Coordinates of C-alpha atoms and ligand atoms in Angstrom, one line a residue:
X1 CA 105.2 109.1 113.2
X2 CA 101.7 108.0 115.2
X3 CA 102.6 107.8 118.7
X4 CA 103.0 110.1 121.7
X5 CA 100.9 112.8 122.9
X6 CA 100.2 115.5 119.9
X7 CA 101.4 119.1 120.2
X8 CA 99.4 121.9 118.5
X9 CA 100.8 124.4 116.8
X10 CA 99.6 128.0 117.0
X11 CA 98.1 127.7 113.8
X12 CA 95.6 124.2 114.6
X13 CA 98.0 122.2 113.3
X14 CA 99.5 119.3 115.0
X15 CA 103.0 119.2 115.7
X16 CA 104.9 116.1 115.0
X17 CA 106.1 114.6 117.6
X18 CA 108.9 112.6 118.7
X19 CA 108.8 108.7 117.7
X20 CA 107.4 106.7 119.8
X21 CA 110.0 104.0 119.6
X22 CA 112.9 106.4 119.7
X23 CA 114.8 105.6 122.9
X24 CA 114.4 109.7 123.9
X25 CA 110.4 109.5 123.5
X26 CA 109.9 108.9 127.4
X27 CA 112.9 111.2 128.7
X28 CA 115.4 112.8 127.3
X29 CA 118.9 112.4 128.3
X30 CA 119.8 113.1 131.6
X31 CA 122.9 115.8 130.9
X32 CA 123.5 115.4 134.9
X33 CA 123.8 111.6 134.7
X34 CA 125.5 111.4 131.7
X35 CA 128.2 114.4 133.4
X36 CA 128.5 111.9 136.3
X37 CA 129.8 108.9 134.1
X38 CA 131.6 110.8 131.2
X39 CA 134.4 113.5 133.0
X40 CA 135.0 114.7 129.3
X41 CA 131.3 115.6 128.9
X42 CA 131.7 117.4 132.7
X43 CA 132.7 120.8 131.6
X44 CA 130.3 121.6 129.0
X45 CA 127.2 120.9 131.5
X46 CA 125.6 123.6 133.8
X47 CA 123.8 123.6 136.4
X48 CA 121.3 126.3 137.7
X49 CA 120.0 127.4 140.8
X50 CA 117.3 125.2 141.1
X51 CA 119.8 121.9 140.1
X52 CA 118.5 122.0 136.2
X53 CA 121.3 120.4 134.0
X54 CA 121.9 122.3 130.8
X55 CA 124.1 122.2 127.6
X56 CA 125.4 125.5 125.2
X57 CA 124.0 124.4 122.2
X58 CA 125.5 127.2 120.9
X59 CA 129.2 125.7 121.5
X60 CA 130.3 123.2 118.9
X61 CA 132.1 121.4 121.3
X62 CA 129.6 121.1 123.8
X63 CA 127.4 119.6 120.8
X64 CA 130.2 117.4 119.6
X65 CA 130.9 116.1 123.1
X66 CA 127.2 115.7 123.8
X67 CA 126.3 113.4 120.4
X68 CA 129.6 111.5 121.2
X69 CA 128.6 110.7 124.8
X70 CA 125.0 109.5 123.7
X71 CA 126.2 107.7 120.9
X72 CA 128.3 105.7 123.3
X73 CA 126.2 105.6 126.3
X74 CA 123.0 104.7 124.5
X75 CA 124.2 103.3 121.5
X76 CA 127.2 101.5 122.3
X77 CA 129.4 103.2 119.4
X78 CA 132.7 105.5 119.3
X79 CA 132.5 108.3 117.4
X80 CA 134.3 111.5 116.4
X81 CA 134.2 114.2 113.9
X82 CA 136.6 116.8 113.1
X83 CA 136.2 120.8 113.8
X84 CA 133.4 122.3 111.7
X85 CA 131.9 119.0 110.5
X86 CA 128.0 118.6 110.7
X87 CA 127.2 117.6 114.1
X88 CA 123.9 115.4 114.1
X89 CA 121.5 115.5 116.9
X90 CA 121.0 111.4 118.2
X91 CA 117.6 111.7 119.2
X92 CA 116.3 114.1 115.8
X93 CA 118.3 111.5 113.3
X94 CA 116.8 108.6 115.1
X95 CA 113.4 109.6 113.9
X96 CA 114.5 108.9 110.5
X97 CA 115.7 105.5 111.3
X98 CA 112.3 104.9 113.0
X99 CA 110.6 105.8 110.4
X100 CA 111.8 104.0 107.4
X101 CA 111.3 100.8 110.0
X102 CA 107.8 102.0 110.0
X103 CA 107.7 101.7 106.2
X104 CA 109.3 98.6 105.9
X105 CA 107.0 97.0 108.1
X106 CA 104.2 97.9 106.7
X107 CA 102.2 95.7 104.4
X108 CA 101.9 98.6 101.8
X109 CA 104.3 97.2 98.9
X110 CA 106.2 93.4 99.3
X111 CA 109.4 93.0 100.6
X112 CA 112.3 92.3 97.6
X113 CA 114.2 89.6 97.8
X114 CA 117.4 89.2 99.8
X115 CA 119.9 87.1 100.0
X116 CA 121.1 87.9 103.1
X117 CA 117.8 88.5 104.8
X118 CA 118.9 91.3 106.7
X119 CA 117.6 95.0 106.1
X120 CA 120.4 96.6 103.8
X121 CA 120.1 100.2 103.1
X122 CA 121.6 103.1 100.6
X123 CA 122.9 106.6 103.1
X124 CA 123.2 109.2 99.9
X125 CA 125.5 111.8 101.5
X126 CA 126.6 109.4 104.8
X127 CA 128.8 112.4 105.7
X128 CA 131.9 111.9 107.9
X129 CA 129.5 111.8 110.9
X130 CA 128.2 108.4 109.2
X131 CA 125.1 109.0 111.6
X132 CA 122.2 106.8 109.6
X133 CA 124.3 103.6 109.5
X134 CA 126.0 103.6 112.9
X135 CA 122.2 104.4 114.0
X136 CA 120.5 101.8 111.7
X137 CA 123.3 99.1 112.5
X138 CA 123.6 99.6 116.3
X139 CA 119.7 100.3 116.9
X140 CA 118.2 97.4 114.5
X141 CA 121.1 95.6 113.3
X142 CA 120.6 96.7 109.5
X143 CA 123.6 96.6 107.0
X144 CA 124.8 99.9 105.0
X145 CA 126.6 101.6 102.1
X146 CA 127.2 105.0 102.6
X147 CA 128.3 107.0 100.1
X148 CA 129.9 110.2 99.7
X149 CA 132.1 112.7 97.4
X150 CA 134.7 114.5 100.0
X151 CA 138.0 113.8 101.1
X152 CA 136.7 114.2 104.8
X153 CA 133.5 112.7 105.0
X154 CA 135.0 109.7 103.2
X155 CA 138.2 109.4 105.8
X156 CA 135.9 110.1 108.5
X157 CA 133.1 108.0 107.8
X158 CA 135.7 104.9 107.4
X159 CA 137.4 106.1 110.5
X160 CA 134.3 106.1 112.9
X161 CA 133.1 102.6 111.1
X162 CA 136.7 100.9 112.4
X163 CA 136.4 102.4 115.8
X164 CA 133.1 100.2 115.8
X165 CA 134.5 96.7 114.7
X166 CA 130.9 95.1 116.1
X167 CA 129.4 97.4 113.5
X168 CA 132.2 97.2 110.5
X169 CA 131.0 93.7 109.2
X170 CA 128.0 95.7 108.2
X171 CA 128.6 99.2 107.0
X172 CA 130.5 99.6 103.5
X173 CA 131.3 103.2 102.7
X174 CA 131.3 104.1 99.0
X175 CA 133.4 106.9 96.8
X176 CA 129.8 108.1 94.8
X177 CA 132.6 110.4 92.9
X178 CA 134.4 106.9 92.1
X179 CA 131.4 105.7 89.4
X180 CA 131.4 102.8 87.6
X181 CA 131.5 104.1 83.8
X182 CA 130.1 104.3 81.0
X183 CA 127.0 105.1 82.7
X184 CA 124.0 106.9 81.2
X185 CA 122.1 108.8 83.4
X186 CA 118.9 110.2 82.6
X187 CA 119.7 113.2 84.2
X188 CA 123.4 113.5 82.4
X189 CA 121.6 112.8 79.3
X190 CA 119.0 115.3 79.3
X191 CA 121.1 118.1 80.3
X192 CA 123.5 117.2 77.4
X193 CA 120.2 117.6 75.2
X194 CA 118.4 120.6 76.7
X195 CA 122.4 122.5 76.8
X196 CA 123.5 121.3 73.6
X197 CA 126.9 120.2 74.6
X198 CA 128.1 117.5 72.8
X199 CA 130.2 116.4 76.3
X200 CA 131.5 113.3 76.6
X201 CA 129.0 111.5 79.6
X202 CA 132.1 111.4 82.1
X203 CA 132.7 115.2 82.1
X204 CA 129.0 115.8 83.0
X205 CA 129.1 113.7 85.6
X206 CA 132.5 115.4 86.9
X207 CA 130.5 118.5 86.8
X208 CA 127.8 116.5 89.0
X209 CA 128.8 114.1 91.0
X210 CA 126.4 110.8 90.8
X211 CA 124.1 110.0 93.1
X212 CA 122.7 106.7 92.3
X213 CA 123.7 105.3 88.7
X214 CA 126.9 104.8 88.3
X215 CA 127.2 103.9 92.6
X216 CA 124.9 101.3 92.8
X217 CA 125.6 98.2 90.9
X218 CA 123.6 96.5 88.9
X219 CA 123.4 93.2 90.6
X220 CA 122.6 95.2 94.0
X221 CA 119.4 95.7 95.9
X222 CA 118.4 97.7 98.9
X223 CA 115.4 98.0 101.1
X224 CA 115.9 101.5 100.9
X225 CA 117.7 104.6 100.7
X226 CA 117.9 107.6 102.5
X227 CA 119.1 110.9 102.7
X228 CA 119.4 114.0 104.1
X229 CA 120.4 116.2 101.0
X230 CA 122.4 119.4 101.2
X231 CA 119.6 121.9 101.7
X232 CA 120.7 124.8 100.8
X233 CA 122.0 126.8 97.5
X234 CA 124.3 129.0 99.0
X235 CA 126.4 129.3 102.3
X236 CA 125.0 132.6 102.9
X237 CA 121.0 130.9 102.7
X238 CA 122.4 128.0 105.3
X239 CA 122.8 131.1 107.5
X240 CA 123.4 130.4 111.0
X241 CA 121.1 129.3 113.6
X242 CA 122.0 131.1 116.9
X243 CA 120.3 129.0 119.1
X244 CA 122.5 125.9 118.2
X245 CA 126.2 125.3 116.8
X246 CA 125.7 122.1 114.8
X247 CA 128.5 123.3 112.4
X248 CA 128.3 122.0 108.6
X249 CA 130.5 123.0 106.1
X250 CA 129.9 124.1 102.9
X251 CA 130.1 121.1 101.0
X252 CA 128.1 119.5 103.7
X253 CA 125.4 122.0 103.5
X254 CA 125.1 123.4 100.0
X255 CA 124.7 122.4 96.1
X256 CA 124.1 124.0 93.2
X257 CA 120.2 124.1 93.1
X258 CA 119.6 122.8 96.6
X259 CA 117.8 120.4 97.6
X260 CA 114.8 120.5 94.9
X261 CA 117.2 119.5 92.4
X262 CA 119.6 117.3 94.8
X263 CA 116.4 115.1 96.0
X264 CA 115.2 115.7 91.8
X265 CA 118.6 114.2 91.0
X266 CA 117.5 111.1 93.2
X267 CA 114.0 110.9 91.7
X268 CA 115.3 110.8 88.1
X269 CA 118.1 108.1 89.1
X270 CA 115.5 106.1 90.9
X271 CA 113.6 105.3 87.8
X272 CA 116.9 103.4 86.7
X273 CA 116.3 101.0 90.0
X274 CA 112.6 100.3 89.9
X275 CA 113.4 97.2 91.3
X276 CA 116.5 97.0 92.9
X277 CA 115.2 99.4 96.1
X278 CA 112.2 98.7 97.8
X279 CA 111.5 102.2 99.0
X280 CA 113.6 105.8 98.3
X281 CA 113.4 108.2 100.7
X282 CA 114.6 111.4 101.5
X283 CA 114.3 114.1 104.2
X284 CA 112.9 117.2 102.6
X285 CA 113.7 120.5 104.6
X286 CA 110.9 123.0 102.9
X287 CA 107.3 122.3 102.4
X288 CA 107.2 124.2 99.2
X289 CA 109.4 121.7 97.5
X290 CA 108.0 118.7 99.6
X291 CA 105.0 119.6 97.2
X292 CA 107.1 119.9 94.3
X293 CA 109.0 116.4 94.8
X294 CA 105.7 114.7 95.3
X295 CA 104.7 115.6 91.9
X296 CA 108.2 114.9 90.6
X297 CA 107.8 111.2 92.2
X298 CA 104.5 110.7 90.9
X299 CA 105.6 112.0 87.4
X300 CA 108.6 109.7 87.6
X301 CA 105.7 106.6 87.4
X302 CA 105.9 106.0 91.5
X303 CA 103.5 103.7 92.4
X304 CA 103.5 105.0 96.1
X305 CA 104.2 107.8 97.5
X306 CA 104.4 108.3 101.3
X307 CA 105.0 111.6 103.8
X308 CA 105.7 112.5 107.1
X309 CA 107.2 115.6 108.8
X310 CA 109.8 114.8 111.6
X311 CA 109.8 116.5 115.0
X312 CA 113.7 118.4 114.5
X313 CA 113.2 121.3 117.2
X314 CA 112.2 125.0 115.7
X315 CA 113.2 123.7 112.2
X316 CA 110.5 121.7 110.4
X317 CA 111.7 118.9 108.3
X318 CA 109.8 116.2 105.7
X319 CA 110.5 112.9 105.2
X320 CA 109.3 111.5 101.4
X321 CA 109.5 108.0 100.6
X322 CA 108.3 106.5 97.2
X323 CA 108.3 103.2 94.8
X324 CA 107.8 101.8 92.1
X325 CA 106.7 98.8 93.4
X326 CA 102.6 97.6 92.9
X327 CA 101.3 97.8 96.2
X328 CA 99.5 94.2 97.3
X329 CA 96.0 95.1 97.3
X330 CA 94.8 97.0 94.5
X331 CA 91.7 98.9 94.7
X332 CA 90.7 99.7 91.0
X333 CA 89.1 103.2 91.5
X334 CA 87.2 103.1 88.2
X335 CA 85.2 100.3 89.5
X336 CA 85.1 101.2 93.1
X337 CA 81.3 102.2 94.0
X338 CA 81.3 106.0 95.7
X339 CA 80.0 104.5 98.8
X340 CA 80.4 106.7 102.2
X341 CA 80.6 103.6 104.5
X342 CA 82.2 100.5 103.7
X343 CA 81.9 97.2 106.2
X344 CA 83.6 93.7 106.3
X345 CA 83.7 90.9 109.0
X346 CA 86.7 89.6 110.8
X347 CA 85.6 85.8 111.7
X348 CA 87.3 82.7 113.3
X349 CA 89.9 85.3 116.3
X350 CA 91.5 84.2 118.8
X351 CA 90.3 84.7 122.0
X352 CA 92.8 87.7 122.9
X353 CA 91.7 89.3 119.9
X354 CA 88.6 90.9 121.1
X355 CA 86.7 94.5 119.7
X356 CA 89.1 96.3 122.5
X357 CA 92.4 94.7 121.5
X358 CA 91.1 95.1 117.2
X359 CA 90.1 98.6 118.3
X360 CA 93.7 99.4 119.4
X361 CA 95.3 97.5 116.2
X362 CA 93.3 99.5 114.2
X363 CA 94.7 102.5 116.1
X364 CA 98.0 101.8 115.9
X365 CA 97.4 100.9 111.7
X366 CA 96.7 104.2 111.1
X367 CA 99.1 106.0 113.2
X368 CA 101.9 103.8 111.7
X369 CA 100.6 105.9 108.6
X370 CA 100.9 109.0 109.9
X371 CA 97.1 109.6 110.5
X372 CA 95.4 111.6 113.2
X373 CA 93.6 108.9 115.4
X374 CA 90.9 110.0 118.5
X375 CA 89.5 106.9 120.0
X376 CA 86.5 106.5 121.7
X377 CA 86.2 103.5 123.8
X378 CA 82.7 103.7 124.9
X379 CA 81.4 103.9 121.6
X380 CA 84.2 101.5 120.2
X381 CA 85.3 103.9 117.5
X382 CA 88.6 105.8 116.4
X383 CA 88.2 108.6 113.9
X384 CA 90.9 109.1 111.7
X385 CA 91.9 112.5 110.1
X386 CA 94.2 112.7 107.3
X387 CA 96.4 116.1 107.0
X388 CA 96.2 118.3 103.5
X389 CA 99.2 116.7 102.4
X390 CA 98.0 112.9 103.2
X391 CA 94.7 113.9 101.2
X392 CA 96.5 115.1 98.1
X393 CA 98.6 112.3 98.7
X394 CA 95.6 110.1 98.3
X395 CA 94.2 112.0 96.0
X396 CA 97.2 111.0 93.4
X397 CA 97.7 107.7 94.5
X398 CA 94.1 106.9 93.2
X399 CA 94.8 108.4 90.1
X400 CA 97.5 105.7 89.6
X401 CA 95.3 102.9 90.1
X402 CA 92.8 104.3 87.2
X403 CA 95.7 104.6 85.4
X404 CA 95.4 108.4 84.3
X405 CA 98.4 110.5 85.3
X406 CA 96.7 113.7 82.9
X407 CA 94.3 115.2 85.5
X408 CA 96.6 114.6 88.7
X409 CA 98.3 118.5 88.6
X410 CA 95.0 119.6 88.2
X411 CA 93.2 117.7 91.1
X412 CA 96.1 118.3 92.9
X413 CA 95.4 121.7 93.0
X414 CA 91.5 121.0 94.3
X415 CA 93.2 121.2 98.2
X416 CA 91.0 118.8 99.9
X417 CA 90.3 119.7 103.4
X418 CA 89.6 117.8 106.4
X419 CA 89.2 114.2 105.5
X420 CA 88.3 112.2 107.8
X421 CA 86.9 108.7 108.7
X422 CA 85.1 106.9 111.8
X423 CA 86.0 102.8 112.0
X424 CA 83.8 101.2 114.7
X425 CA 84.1 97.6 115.8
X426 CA 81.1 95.4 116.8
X427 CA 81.5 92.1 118.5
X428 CA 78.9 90.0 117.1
X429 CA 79.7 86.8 118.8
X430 CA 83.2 86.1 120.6
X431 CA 85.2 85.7 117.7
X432 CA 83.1 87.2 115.6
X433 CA 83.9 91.3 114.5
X434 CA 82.2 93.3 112.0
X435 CA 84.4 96.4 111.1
X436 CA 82.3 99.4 109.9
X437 CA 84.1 102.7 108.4
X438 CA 82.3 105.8 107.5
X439 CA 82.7 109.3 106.4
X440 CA 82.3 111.5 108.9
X441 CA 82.3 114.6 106.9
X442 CA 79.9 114.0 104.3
X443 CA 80.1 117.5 103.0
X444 CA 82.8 116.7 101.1
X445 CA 80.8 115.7 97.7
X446 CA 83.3 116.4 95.2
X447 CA 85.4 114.5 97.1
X448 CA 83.6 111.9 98.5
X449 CA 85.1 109.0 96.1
X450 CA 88.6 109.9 96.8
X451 CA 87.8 109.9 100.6
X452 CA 86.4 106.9 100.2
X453 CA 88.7 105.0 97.8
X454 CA 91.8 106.1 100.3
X455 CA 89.5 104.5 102.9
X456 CA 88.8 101.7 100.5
X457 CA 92.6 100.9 100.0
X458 CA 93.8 101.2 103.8
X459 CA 90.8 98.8 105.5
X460 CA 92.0 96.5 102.5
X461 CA 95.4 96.8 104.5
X462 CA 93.9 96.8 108.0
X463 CA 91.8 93.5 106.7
X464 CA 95.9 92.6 105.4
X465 CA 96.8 92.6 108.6
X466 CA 94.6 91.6 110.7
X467 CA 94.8 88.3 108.3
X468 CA 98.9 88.4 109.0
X469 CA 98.5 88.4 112.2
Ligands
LIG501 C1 123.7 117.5 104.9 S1 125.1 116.4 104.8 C2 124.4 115.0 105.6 C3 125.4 114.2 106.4 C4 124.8 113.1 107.3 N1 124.1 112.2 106.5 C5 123.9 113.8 108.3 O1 122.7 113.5 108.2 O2 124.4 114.5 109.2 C6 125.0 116.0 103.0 C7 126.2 115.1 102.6 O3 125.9 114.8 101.2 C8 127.2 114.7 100.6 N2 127.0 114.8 99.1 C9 126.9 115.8 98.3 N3 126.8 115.4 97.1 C10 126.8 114.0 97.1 C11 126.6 113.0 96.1 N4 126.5 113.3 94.8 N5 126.7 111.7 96.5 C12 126.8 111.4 97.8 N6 127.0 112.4 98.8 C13 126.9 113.6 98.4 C14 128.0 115.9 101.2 O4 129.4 115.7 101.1 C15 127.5 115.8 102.7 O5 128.4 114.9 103.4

């Protein structure tokens, strides 16, 4: 998210880019150093004429040998996985990580209560790799379950959490085929209407394994979940990518419907722990179901719903995140005014916090969201861009706050293009800042209160934060 110099894509587009606060953002890992220290890691780097290091991504082993030496260098963690197992790529998962740290510290929707007070999250499908919570625990010190259904992810995933007793005290991993029962699902129960099988709940769910009811107690609560879902409906669509050997089997990979109806499974369970999880997210691997699930969330009764695509080499990849928590600052849309600019004073700062340094926050605000910031010192302005999805995004979210769910498929369709919003900071007096926003592309009539509401709601949040801070 934010951060980092933007690449373009062929098309115009910008090209996500690595995290800023992923530890690969300012270099990536030095196969030559890492060679030097690591004697297992020796044979599977080359090195060319010119003395450029290099790994076969196309080997499993190099992969394997490559995630376990980062993992351990960077990371401080053992790790293993068996033949054939998905390999995860350190610096690509990390993003993930970074991300949902992004939306737990943003103002957006309250925190849940904790006992604890440390960050606890839900891996659906932890996979014997075990990748989110050893990254998640070692990175930011954040406490797991992990659940999953196979034999070998199960064993595995236990197996690399022992080799890390520093970590153990915080990662649980959970049998998701071992579900507390009776459980009603909404998603057992209306397949045993629209099917007409009078099934007992259990045999369903044997057919299915759960995802969320049935795994996560009732007296439990998360700041979030995550997941990177079996994409794929069959072996044969998982194909094989010749430019890397990540391996994956087919229980790792594939599920009857994909992910539309794996990451669907996890909407419809969601609505059974409104409040028990502060955000659910999920990585989404086609855009054409990104779209889908966005209306499925929003259908579901989410009060938020958040995107972002993730930088994963030639393979683009979505990250969704929703709740059904109220967000803290309300902007009733009904009764917001369609103004184009919208201004309000930021009095009684500390010295340090001049129009430069307010300029930058105000920056880094939006790029926390996702948004496309150019700043312009001179002139003491950023203008910030919102992408097609982020529009329709916004688009739906201020549906919510008029309360009328009816019209959102059909705005929804109503693509709006190039949104986009200039915030300038004057100093009046030292102390003193007046914040002014404004549309920049006024054309946009039909859409100029939905532009302007999504402004609206996020200088509420800049104004949030500023206050915070
Ligand atoms: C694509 S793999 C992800 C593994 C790991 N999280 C990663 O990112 O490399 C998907 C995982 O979901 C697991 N899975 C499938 N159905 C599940 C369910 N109902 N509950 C929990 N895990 C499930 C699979 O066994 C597999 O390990």
């Amino acid at each position: 998210m934010g951060g980092g110099r933007k690449r373009r894509r062929r098309d115009g587009t910008e090209a996500p880019s690595i995290h800023p606060r992923n530890r690969y953002a300012a270099a990536a890992p030095d196969f030559a150093a890492l060679a030097e220290l690591y004697p297992s890691f020796r044979p599977f780097v080359s090195v060319s004429d010119r003395g450029r290091a290099s790994v076969d991504f196309t080997d499993f082993s190099a992969t394997r040998e490559l995630t376990r030496v980062l993992l351990l260098h960077d990371h401080g963690v053992n790790w293993w996985i068996p033949d054939g197992q998905l390999c995860p790529t350190v610096p690509n998962r990390s993003n993930y990580i970074h991300w949902i740290e992004d939306l737990l510290s943003s103002n957006l929707i309250p925190p849940i209560s904790n006992s604890s007070g440390r960050v606890r999250g839900f891996d659906i499908g932890t996979g014997a790799n075990c990748i989110y919570p050893l990254l998640g625990a070692s990175l930011l010190g954040w406490s797991f379950v992990g659940s999953d259904v196979t034999d070998v992810a199960l064993e595995w995933a236990k197996k690399n959490v022992e080799s890390n007793p520093h970590l153990a005290e915080l990662i649980e991993i959970r049998n998701a085929n071992a579900v507390s029962f009776p459980y009603e699902s909404e998603a057992v129960v209306k397949e045993d209407v629209s099917e007409n099988i009078s099934e007992p709940a259990e045999d369903a769910a044997m057919q299915k394994p759960s995802i969320l009811v049935g795994v996560v107690q009732e007296s439990e609560s998360f700041d979030f979940c995550m997941c990177n879902p079996p994409f794929f409906e069959s072996i044969e669509e998982a194909g094989l990518n010749p430019k890397t050997s990540c391996g994956g089997t087919a229980e790792e990979m594939v599920c009857p419907g994909g992910e539309l109806s794996f990451v669907t499974r996890i909407i419809e369970d969601s609505v059974s722990f409104k409040n028990s999880f502060r955000w659910f997210t999920s990585m989404v691997g086609r855009k054409a179901n990104l779209k889908l699930l966005i209306s499925k969330a929003r259908e579901a009764g989410a009060s938020v719903v958040k995107t972002t695509e993730f930088v994963q080499g030639q393979t683009a990849r979505w990250g969704l995140a929703w709740s059904f928590i109220a967000p803290r600052n309300l902007v009733v849309r009904s009764s917001t005014p369609a103004r184009n600019h919208h201004s309000f004073m930021l009095q009684g700062l500390r010295r340090e916090h001049d129009a430069f340094q307010v300029l930058k926050s105000t920056e880094a605000f939006f790029r926390a969201s996702d948004l496309s910031c150019k700043t312009d010192t001179l002139s003491f302005s950023v203008d910030v861009t919102l992408s097609d999805e982020q529009a329709e995004a916004a688009i739906l979210h201020g549906d919510d706050y008029a309360g009328s769910l009816e019209d959102s498929s059909a705005k929804l369709q109503s693509v709006v293009k190039g949104i986009s919003f200039r915030i300038t900071v004057f100093e009046q007096i030292p102390g003193t800042l007046l914040i002014k926003g404004s549309l920049i592309n006024k054309a946009l009539s039909g859409n100029l209160r939905v532009s302007c509401d999504y402004w609206h709601v996020d200088t509420n949040l800049l104004y949030a934060s500023f206050i915070d801070q």
